[in-house]
Amino acid sequence: IDDLNEDLCRELSGGRSLAAVGEAIVEEFGQRLKEGYSKGRKKLREFLELYYRINKAESSDLFSLMEETGIFHYQVDLSDDNKGTPLVYYAPGEFSYVADPGVIFHLEGWWEVRA
């Protein structure tokens, strides 16, 4: 992890390093937060806001930094039956049940904290 990322983390978290922020998350949630992508992301951001007393924009930036550096990682849980099936991603509002009939997979997973 380069010095620019560390500097940005210290700026956003009131002087804490990336490792220190990761350790605070692990203390609160453990190394695995068993939540879906959006719900887990919201829970992590809210924790960052409260713990470091920062606003929503700063918690968003800090969360993004933690995700970009690999400290936060969302792991999709695919059943063994679906592991060989190609995944297709759609932009929000782009999917249509009429134009794209077939099986719709609801991807579950968890957030890993690599600290």
PDB file of C-alpha atoms in Angstrom:
ATOM      1  CA  ILE A   1       0.000   0.000   0.000  1.00  0.00           C
ATOM      2  CA  ASP A   2       1.536   3.264  -1.053  1.00  0.00           C
ATOM      3  CA  ASP A   3       2.124   6.391   1.012  1.00  0.00           C
ATOM      4  CA  LEU A   4      -0.621   8.327  -0.785  1.00  0.00           C
ATOM      5  CA  ASN A   5      -3.240   5.829   0.388  1.00  0.00           C
ATOM      6  CA  GLU A   6      -1.887   5.976   3.937  1.00  0.00           C
ATOM      7  CA  ASP A   7      -1.893   9.784   3.846  1.00  0.00           C
ATOM      8  CA  LEU A   8      -5.477   9.869   2.575  1.00  0.00           C
ATOM      9  CA  CYS A   9      -6.573   7.402   5.245  1.00  0.00           C
ATOM     10  CA  ARG A  10      -4.932   9.484   7.964  1.00  0.00           C
ATOM     11  CA  GLU A  11      -6.638  12.599   6.607  1.00  0.00           C
ATOM     12  CA  LEU A  12     -10.084  10.967   6.545  1.00  0.00           C
ATOM     13  CA  SER A  13      -9.827   9.103   9.864  1.00  0.00           C
ATOM     14  CA  GLY A  14      -8.183  11.692  12.062  1.00  0.00           C
ATOM     15  CA  GLY A  15      -4.657  10.304  11.883  1.00  0.00           C
ATOM     16  CA  ARG A  16      -5.247   6.529  11.798  1.00  0.00           C
ATOM     17  CA  SER A  17      -3.477   4.185   9.393  1.00  0.00           C
ATOM     18  CA  LEU A  18      -5.234   1.781   7.041  1.00  0.00           C
ATOM     19  CA  ALA A  19      -4.232  -1.071   9.346  1.00  0.00           C
ATOM     20  CA  ALA A  20      -5.687   0.717  12.386  1.00  0.00           C
ATOM     21  CA  VAL A  21      -8.990   1.368  10.609  1.00  0.00           C
ATOM     22  CA  GLY A  22      -9.133  -2.284   9.525  1.00  0.00           C
ATOM     23  CA  GLU A  23      -8.424  -3.449  13.080  1.00  0.00           C
ATOM     24  CA  ALA A  24     -11.231  -1.246  14.448  1.00  0.00           C
ATOM     25  CA  ILE A  25     -13.641  -2.868  11.979  1.00  0.00           C
ATOM     26  CA  VAL A  26     -12.444  -6.360  12.959  1.00  0.00           C
ATOM     27  CA  GLU A  27     -12.961  -5.534  16.648  1.00  0.00           C
ATOM     28  CA  GLU A  28     -16.542  -4.455  15.904  1.00  0.00           C
ATOM     29  CA  PHE A  29     -17.634  -7.043  13.316  1.00  0.00           C
ATOM     30  CA  GLY A  30     -14.957  -9.727  13.109  1.00  0.00           C
ATOM     31  CA  GLN A  31     -13.184 -10.601   9.871  1.00  0.00           C
ATOM     32  CA  ARG A  32     -16.436 -11.554   8.163  1.00  0.00           C
ATOM     33  CA  LEU A  33     -19.565  -9.412   8.077  1.00  0.00           C
ATOM     34  CA  LYS A  34     -22.378 -11.682   6.927  1.00  0.00           C
ATOM     35  CA  GLU A  35     -24.506  -9.136   5.124  1.00  0.00           C
ATOM     36  CA  GLY A  36     -25.466  -8.561   1.503  1.00  0.00           C
ATOM     37  CA  TYR A  37     -23.464  -6.070  -0.514  1.00  0.00           C
ATOM     38  CA  SER A  38     -25.597  -2.956   0.025  1.00  0.00           C
ATOM     39  CA  LYS A  39     -26.622  -3.653   3.608  1.00  0.00           C
ATOM     40  CA  GLY A  40     -23.065  -4.520   4.644  1.00  0.00           C
ATOM     41  CA  ARG A  41     -21.661  -1.470   2.882  1.00  0.00           C
ATOM     42  CA  LYS A  42     -24.145   0.748   4.712  1.00  0.00           C
ATOM     43  CA  LYS A  43     -23.359  -0.859   8.075  1.00  0.00           C
ATOM     44  CA  LEU A  44     -19.598  -0.421   7.570  1.00  0.00           C
ATOM     45  CA  ARG A  45     -19.983   3.196   6.477  1.00  0.00           C
ATOM     46  CA  GLU A  46     -22.219   4.022   9.447  1.00  0.00           C
ATOM     47  CA  PHE A  47     -19.636   2.503  11.780  1.00  0.00           C
ATOM     48  CA  LEU A  48     -16.882   4.609  10.183  1.00  0.00           C
ATOM     49  CA  GLU A  49     -19.016   7.746  10.615  1.00  0.00           C
ATOM     50  CA  LEU A  50     -19.684   7.088  14.295  1.00  0.00           C
ATOM     51  CA  TYR A  51     -16.291   5.695  15.273  1.00  0.00           C
ATOM     52  CA  TYR A  52     -14.232   8.385  13.571  1.00  0.00           C
ATOM     53  CA  ARG A  53     -16.842  11.163  13.909  1.00  0.00           C
ATOM     54  CA  ILE A  54     -16.816  11.946  10.199  1.00  0.00           C
ATOM     55  CA  ASN A  55     -19.570  12.956   7.799  1.00  0.00           C
ATOM     56  CA  LYS A  56     -21.206  10.791   5.119  1.00  0.00           C
ATOM     57  CA  ALA A  57     -18.966  12.035   2.309  1.00  0.00           C
ATOM     58  CA  GLU A  58     -15.832  11.293   4.327  1.00  0.00           C
ATOM     59  CA  SER A  59     -17.094   7.852   5.344  1.00  0.00           C
ATOM     60  CA  SER A  60     -17.856   7.127   1.683  1.00  0.00           C
ATOM     61  CA  ASP A  61     -14.338   8.158   0.696  1.00  0.00           C
ATOM     62  CA  LEU A  62     -12.790   6.143   3.528  1.00  0.00           C
ATOM     63  CA  PHE A  63     -14.890   3.092   2.658  1.00  0.00           C
ATOM     64  CA  SER A  64     -13.879   3.370  -1.012  1.00  0.00           C
ATOM     65  CA  LEU A  65     -10.227   3.628  -0.015  1.00  0.00           C
ATOM     66  CA  MET A  66     -10.526   0.541   2.188  1.00  0.00           C
ATOM     67  CA  GLU A  67     -12.184  -1.333  -0.672  1.00  0.00           C
ATOM     68  CA  GLU A  68      -9.629  -0.172  -3.282  1.00  0.00           C
ATOM     69  CA  THR A  69      -6.713  -1.262  -1.108  1.00  0.00           C
ATOM     70  CA  GLY A  70      -8.281  -4.701  -0.578  1.00  0.00           C
ATOM     71  CA  ILE A  71      -8.915  -4.362   3.135  1.00  0.00           C
ATOM     72  CA  PHE A  72     -12.665  -4.546   2.497  1.00  0.00           C
ATOM     73  CA  HIS A  73     -13.617  -7.243   0.018  1.00  0.00           C
ATOM     74  CA  TYR A  74     -17.090  -8.484  -0.895  1.00  0.00           C
ATOM     75  CA  GLN A  75     -17.172 -12.238  -1.496  1.00  0.00           C
ATOM     76  CA  VAL A  76     -20.092 -13.618  -3.519  1.00  0.00           C
ATOM     77  CA  ASP A  77     -21.424 -16.969  -2.332  1.00  0.00           C
ATOM     78  CA  LEU A  78     -22.343 -19.093  -5.331  1.00  0.00           C
ATOM     79  CA  SER A  79     -23.774 -22.566  -4.869  1.00  0.00           C
ATOM     80  CA  ASP A  80     -21.763 -25.410  -6.402  1.00  0.00           C
ATOM     81  CA  ASP A  81     -24.500 -25.858  -9.046  1.00  0.00           C
ATOM     82  CA  ASN A  82     -23.992 -22.299 -10.299  1.00  0.00           C
ATOM     83  CA  LYS A  83     -20.195 -22.022 -10.212  1.00  0.00           C
ATOM     84  CA  GLY A  84     -19.856 -22.989 -13.894  1.00  0.00           C
ATOM     85  CA  THR A  85     -22.610 -20.642 -15.060  1.00  0.00           C
ATOM     86  CA  PRO A  86     -21.409 -17.402 -16.642  1.00  0.00           C
ATOM     87  CA  LEU A  87     -22.529 -14.322 -14.746  1.00  0.00           C
ATOM     88  CA  VAL A  88     -24.137 -11.442 -16.594  1.00  0.00           C
ATOM     89  CA  TYR A  89     -24.201  -7.988 -15.040  1.00  0.00           C
ATOM     90  CA  TYR A  90     -26.821  -5.384 -15.871  1.00  0.00           C
ATOM     91  CA  ALA A  91     -26.774  -1.685 -15.133  1.00  0.00           C
ATOM     92  CA  PRO A  92     -29.574  -0.558 -12.804  1.00  0.00           C
ATOM     93  CA  GLY A  93     -32.831  -0.356 -14.730  1.00  0.00           C
ATOM     94  CA  GLU A  94     -31.380  -2.219 -17.713  1.00  0.00           C
ATOM     95  CA  PHE A  95     -32.723  -5.694 -16.912  1.00  0.00           C
ATOM     96  CA  SER A  96     -36.090  -6.785 -18.293  1.00  0.00           C
ATOM     97  CA  TYR A  97     -37.886 -10.030 -17.397  1.00  0.00           C
ATOM     98  CA  VAL A  98     -39.568  -9.939 -20.815  1.00  0.00           C
ATOM     99  CA  ALA A  99     -36.392  -9.405 -22.858  1.00  0.00           C
ATOM    100  CA  ASP A 100     -34.220 -11.639 -20.644  1.00  0.00           C
ATOM    101  CA  PRO A 101     -36.333 -14.566 -19.445  1.00  0.00           C
ATOM    102  CA  GLY A 102     -34.669 -17.293 -17.421  1.00  0.00           C
ATOM    103  CA  VAL A 103     -33.342 -17.911 -13.991  1.00  0.00           C
ATOM    104  CA  ILE A 104     -32.538 -14.862 -11.932  1.00  0.00           C
ATOM    105  CA  PHE A 105     -29.856 -15.417  -9.318  1.00  0.00           C
ATOM    106  CA  HIS A 106     -29.940 -13.440  -6.132  1.00  0.00           C
ATOM    107  CA  LEU A 107     -26.286 -13.278  -5.190  1.00  0.00           C
ATOM    108  CA  GLU A 108     -25.643 -13.519  -1.493  1.00  0.00           C
ATOM    109  CA  GLY A 109     -22.303 -13.094   0.131  1.00  0.00           C
ATOM    110  CA  TRP A 110     -20.331 -11.427   2.879  1.00  0.00           C
ATOM    111  CA  TRP A 111     -17.809  -8.692   3.499  1.00  0.00           C
ATOM    112  CA  GLU A 112     -14.302  -9.823   4.392  1.00  0.00           C
ATOM    113  CA  VAL A 113     -12.058  -7.516   6.405  1.00  0.00           C
ATOM    114  CA  ARG A 114      -8.449  -8.271   5.602  1.00  0.00           C
ATOM    115  CA  ALA A 115      -6.697  -6.528   8.481  1.00  0.00           C
TER     116      ALA A 115
END
